[in-house]
């Protein structure tokens, strides 16, 4: 699974993409493309990894550990259309549409 973040826009290869917002304590992930919903999490650094503890829209909880990708410097961007969203970070690209998420390394 790959998550890419470009500014407030993100794309997750599990099949959802959207925007993030921060209320001062928690980060909110608004799903605008693909799998519907919103999840909310608290983020903290553990060395080079980012640890997220959160709650899904259905009330279930999760713990995710995010490890930085190599070759993530360089081009950064986010593009969207009526039923898809693409985020690029360095050599990494995630495309999400209404059916699936796809990851490529350039």
C-alpha atoms as one frame of an Amber mdcrd trajectory, in Angstrom:
protein
   0.000   0.000   0.000   1.313   3.448  -0.898   0.094   6.808   0.341   1.236
  10.008  -1.350   0.647  13.506  -0.001   1.118  16.698  -2.047   0.109  19.694
   0.024  -3.408  19.092   1.309  -4.152  16.494  -1.426  -3.508  12.779  -0.986
  -3.998   9.508  -2.881  -3.989   6.056  -1.286  -3.385   2.986  -3.462  -6.070
   1.132  -1.451  -8.585   3.089  -3.545  -9.375   6.504  -2.106  -8.105  10.047
  -2.523  -9.017  13.486  -1.271  -7.904  16.280   0.997  -6.623  16.583   4.549
  -7.426  19.186   7.152  -6.104  19.749  10.675  -8.241  21.042  13.558  -5.325
  21.704  15.925  -5.311  18.236  17.468  -6.428  15.699  14.846  -5.964  15.271
  11.107  -9.091  14.640   9.020  -8.862  12.687   5.766 -11.778  13.595   3.498
 -12.323  10.897   0.830 -13.410  12.671  -2.361 -12.624   9.956  -4.947 -12.976
   6.185  -4.702 -13.972   4.574  -1.405 -16.365   7.025   0.311 -15.975   8.251
   3.858 -13.749  10.194   6.180 -11.289   9.072   8.784  -9.616  10.997  11.555
  -6.238  10.425  13.133  -3.569  11.628  15.487  -0.066  11.699  14.019   3.293
  11.449  15.781   6.872  10.832  14.694   8.728   7.706  15.775  12.206   8.183
  14.350  11.834   8.459  10.563   8.349   6.862  10.626   5.033   8.632  11.029
   2.592   6.781  13.309  -1.142   7.359  12.886  -3.768   6.254  15.402  -7.261
   6.895  14.176 -10.952   6.222  13.790 -12.785   5.208  10.621 -16.199   6.560
   9.618 -17.821   3.350  10.974 -16.260   3.889  14.422 -13.583   1.185  14.110
 -10.040   2.166  15.053  -6.707   1.679  13.320  -2.947   2.012  13.778  -0.773
   2.704  10.736   2.984   3.175  10.528   4.112   5.230   7.534   7.660   4.717
   6.260   9.172   7.342   3.915   9.701   6.241   0.314  13.087   6.600  -1.389
  13.230   8.942  -4.399  10.397  11.104  -3.060  12.167  14.393  -3.773  11.624
  16.392  -6.948   8.335  16.828  -8.790   5.294  17.247  -6.536   1.746  17.603
  -7.796  -1.913  16.664  -7.669  -4.415  16.402 -10.526  -8.096  15.507 -10.537
 -11.043  15.059 -12.859 -14.705  14.160 -12.413 -14.006  10.555 -11.342 -10.267
  10.269 -10.708  -7.381  11.756  -8.768  -3.609  11.502  -9.258  -0.822  12.476
  -6.862   2.869  12.486  -7.760   5.725  12.787  -5.263   9.166  12.461  -6.832
   9.274   9.168  -8.747   6.045   7.885  -7.134   2.526   8.187  -8.609  -0.834
   6.992  -7.255  -3.964   7.107  -9.421  -7.398   6.581  -7.836 -10.709   6.301
  -9.653 -14.177   5.080  -8.661 -13.046   1.418  -8.823  -9.446   1.106  -7.624
  -6.140   2.672  -6.722  -2.941   2.051  -8.681   0.693   2.781  -7.789   3.600
   3.339 -10.203   7.247   4.106  -9.644   8.756   6.114 -12.513
